[in-house]
PDB file of C-alpha atoms in Angstrom:
ATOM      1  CA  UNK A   1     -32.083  -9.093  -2.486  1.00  0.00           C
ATOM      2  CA  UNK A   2     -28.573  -9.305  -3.755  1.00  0.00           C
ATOM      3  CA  UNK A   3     -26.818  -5.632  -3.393  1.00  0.00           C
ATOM      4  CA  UNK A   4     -24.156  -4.807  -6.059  1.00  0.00           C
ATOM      5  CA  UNK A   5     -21.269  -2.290  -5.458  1.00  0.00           C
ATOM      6  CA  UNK A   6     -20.000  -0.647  -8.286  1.00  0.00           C
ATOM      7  CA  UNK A   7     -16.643  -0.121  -7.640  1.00  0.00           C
ATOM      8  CA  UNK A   8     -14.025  -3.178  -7.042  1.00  0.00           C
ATOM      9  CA  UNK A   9     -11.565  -4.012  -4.090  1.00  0.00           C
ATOM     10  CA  UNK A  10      -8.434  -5.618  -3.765  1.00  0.00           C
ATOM     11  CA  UNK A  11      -7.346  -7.361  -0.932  1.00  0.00           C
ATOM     12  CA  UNK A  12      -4.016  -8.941  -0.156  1.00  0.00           C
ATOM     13  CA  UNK A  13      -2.142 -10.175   2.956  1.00  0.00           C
ATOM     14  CA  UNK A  14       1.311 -11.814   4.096  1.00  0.00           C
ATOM     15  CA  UNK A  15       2.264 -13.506   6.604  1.00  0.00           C
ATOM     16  CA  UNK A  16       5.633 -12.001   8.298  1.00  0.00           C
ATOM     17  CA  UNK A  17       7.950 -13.917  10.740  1.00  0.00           C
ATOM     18  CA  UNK A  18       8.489 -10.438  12.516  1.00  0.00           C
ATOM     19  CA  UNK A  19       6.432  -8.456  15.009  1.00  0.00           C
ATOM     20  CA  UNK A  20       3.693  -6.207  15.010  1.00  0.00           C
ATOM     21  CA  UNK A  21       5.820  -3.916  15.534  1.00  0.00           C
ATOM     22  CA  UNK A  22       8.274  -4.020  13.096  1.00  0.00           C
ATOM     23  CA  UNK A  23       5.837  -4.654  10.359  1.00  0.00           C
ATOM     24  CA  UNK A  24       3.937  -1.334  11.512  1.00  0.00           C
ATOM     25  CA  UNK A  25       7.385   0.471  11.210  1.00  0.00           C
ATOM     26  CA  UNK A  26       7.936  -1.245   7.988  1.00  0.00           C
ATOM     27  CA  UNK A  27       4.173   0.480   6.282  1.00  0.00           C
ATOM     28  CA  UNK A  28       4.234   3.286   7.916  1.00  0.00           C
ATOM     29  CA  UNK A  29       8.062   4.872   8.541  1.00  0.00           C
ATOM     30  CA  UNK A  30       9.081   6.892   5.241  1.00  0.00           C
ATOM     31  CA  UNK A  31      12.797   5.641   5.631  1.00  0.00           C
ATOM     32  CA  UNK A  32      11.454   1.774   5.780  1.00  0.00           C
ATOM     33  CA  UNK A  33       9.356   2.447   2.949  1.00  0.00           C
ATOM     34  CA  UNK A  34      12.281   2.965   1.199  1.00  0.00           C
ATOM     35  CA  UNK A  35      13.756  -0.551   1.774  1.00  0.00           C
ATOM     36  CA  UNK A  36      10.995  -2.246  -0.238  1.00  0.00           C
ATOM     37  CA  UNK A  37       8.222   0.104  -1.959  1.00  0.00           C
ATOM     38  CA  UNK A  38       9.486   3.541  -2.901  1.00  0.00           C
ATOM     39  CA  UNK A  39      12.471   5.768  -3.701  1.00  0.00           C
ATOM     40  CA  UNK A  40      11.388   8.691  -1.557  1.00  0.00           C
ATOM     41  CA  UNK A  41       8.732   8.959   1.326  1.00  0.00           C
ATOM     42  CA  UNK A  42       7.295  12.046   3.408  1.00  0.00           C
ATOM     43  CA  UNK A  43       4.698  11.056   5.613  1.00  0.00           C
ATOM     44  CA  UNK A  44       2.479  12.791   8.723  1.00  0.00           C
ATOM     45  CA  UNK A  45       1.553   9.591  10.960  1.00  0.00           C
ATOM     46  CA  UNK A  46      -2.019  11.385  11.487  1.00  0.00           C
ATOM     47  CA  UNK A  47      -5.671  11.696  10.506  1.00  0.00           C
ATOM     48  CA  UNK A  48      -5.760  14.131   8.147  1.00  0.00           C
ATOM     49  CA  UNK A  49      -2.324  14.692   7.368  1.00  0.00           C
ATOM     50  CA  UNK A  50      -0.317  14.502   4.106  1.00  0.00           C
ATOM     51  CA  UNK A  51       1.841  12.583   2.231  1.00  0.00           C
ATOM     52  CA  UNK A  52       3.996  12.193  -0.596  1.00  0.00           C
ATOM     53  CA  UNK A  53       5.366   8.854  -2.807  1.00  0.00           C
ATOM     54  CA  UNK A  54       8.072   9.183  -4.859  1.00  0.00           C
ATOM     55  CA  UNK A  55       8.241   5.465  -7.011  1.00  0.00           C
ATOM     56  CA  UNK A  56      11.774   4.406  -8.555  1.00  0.00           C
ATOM     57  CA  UNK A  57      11.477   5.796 -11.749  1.00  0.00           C
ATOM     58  CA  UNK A  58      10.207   9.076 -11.004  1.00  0.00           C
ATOM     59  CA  UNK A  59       5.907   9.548 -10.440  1.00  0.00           C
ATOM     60  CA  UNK A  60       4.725  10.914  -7.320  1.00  0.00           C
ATOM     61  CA  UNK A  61       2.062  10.150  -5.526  1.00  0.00           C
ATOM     62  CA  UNK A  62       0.501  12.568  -2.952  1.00  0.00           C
ATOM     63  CA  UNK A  63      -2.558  12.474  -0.969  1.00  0.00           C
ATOM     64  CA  UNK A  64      -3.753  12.289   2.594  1.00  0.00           C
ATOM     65  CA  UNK A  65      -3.819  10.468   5.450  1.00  0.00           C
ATOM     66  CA  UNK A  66      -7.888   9.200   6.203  1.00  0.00           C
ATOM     67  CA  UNK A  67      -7.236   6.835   9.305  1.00  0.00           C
ATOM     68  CA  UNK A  68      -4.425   6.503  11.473  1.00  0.00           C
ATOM     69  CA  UNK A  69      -4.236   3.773  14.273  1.00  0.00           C
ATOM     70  CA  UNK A  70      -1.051   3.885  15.985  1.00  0.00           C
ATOM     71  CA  UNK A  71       0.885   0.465  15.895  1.00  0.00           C
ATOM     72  CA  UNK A  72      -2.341  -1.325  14.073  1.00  0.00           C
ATOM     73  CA  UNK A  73      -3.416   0.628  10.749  1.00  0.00           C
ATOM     74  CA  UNK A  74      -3.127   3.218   8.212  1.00  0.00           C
ATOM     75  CA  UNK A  75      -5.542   4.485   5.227  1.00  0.00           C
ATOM     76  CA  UNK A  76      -4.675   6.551   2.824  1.00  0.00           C
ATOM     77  CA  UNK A  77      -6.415   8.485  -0.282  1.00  0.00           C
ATOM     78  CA  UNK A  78      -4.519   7.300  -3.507  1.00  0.00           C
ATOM     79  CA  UNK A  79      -4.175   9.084  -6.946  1.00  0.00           C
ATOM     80  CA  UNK A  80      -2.938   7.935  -9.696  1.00  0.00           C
ATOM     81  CA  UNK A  81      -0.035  11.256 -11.056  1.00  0.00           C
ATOM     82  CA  UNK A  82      -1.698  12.612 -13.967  1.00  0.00           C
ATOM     83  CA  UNK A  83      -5.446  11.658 -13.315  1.00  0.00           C
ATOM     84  CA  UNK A  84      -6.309  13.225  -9.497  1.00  0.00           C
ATOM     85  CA  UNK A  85      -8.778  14.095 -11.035  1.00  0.00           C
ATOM     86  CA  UNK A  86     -10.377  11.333 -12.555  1.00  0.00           C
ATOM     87  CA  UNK A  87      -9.988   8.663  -9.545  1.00  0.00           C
ATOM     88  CA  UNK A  88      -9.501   8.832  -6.246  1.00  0.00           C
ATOM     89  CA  UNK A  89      -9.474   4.920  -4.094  1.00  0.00           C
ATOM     90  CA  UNK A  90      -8.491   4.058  -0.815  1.00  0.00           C
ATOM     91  CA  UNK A  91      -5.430   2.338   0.440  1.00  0.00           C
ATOM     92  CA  UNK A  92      -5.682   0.638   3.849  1.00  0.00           C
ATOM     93  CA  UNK A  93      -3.072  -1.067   5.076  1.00  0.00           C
ATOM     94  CA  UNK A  94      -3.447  -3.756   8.191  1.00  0.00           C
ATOM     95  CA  UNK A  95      -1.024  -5.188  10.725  1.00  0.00           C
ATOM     96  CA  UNK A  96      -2.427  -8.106  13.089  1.00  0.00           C
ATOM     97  CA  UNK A  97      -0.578 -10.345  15.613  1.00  0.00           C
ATOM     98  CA  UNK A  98      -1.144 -13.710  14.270  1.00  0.00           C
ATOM     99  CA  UNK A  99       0.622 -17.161  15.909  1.00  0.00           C
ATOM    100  CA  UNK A 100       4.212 -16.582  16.250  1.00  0.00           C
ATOM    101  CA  UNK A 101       4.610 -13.300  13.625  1.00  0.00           C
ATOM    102  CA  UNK A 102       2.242 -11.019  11.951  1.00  0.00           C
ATOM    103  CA  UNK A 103      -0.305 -10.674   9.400  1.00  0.00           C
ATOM    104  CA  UNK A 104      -0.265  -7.727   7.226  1.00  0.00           C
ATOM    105  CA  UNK A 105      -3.248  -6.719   5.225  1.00  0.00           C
ATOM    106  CA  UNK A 106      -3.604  -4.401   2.100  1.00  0.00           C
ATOM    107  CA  UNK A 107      -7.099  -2.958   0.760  1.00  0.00           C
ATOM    108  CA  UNK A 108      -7.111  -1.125  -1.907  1.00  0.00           C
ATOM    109  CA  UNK A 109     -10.861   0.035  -2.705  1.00  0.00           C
ATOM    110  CA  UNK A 110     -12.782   2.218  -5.040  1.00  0.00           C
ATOM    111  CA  UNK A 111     -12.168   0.758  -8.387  1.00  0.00           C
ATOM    112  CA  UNK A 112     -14.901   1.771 -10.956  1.00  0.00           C
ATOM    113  CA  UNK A 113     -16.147  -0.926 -12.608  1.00  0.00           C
ATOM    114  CA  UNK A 114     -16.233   0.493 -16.357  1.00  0.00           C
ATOM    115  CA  UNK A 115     -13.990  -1.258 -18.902  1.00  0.00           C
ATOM    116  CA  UNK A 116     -11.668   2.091 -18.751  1.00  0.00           C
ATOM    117  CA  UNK A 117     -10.732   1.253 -15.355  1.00  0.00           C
ATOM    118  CA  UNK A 118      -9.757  -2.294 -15.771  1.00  0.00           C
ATOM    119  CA  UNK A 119      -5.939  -2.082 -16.426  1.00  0.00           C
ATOM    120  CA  UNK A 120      -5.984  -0.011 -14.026  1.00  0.00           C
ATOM    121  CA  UNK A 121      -7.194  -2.384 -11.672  1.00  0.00           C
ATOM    122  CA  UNK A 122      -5.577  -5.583 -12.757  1.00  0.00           C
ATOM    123  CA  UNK A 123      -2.269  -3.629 -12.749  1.00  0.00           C
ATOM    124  CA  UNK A 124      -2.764  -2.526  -9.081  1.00  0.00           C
ATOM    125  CA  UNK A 125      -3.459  -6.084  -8.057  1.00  0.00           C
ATOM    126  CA  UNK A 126      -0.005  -7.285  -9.965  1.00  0.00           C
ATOM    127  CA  UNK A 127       1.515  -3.764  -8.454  1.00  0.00           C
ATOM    128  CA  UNK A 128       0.713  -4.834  -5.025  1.00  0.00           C
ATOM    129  CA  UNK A 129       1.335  -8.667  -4.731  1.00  0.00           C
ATOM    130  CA  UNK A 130       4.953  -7.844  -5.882  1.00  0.00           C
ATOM    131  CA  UNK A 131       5.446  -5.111  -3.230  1.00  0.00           C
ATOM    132  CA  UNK A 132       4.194  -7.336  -0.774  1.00  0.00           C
ATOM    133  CA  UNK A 133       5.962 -10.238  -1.359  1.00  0.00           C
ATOM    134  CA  UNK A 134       9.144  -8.101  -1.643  1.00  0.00           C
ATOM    135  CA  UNK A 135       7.664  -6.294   1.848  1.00  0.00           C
ATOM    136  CA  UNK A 136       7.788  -9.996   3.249  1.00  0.00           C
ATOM    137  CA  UNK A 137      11.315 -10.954   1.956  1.00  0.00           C
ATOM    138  CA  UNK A 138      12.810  -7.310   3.441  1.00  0.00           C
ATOM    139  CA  UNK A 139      10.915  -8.307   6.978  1.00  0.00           C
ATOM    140  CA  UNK A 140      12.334 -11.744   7.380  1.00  0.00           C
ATOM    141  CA  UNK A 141      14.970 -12.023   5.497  1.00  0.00           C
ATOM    142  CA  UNK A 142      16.625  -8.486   4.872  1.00  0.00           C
ATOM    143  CA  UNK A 143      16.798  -8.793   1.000  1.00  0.00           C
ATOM    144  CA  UNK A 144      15.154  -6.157  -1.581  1.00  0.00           C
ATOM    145  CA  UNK A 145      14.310  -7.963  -4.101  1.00  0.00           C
ATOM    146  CA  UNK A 146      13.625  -4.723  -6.780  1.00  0.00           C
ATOM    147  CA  UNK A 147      15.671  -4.723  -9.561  1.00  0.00           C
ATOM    148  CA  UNK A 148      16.380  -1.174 -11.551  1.00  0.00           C
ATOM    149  CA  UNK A 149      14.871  -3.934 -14.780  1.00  0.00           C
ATOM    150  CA  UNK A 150      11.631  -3.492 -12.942  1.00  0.00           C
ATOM    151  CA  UNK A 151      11.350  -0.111 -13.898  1.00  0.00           C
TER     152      UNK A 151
END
């Protein structure tokens, strides 16, 4: 018997030149989220602590951290400003040695699947392939590709 969920998931991943390391530091470091996802970061690197997002542009987002793995993985509670709410989802986010470089990982989970929540969705995945390719171009190759047209 065929189980069905009823919310969706997005999954993503690059592959980085860089290390583990770096790539860790790059998700999870509010000044290096600066260089190619947000404007302004706080951030308490532990299970149960706190965050806020502060997008170019202006909207915050704030929530907690769920999971903390030093050096390996970070999950986060994620809000949408103006409908926490409506919807809360999950943002996990992976690093994994892998050949020469890295593998990082994004899953975003805990999409509803009514009709109401499907811009939401498709928007996320468009949301997060950008930052991650961008994400990929800061790690090996230094340059942000945002442009203030973006916003």
């Amino acid at each position: 018997m065929m189980t069905r969920t009823k919310t969706r998931t997005i999954r993503l991943q690059i592959f980085t030149q860089t290390s583990p390391k770096s790539a860790f530091k790059a998700i999870s470091e509010p000044e290096l989220l600066k260089r190619w996802l947000l404007d302004g970061a706080s951030l308490s690197l532990r299970r149960g602590g706190s965050y806020s997002f502060t997008w170019v542009g202006g909207p915050t987002h704030a929530g907690h951290v769920l999971e903390f793995v030093p050096g390996k993985q970070i999950t986060l509670t994620w809000q949408w400003p103006g409908q926490e709410d409506l919807l809360v989802t999950r943002l996990k986010l992976e690093v994994e040695p892998k050949n020469a470089g890295t593998v990082v990982r994004l899953t975003h989970s805990g999409f509803p699947k009514q009709e109401r929540w499907v811009d939401l969705y498709g928007g996320s995945i468009q949301g997060w392939t950008y930052f991650l390719m961008n994400l990929k171009s800061v790690l090996d190759h230094g340059q942000d590709l945002r442009s203030q047209y973006d916003w």
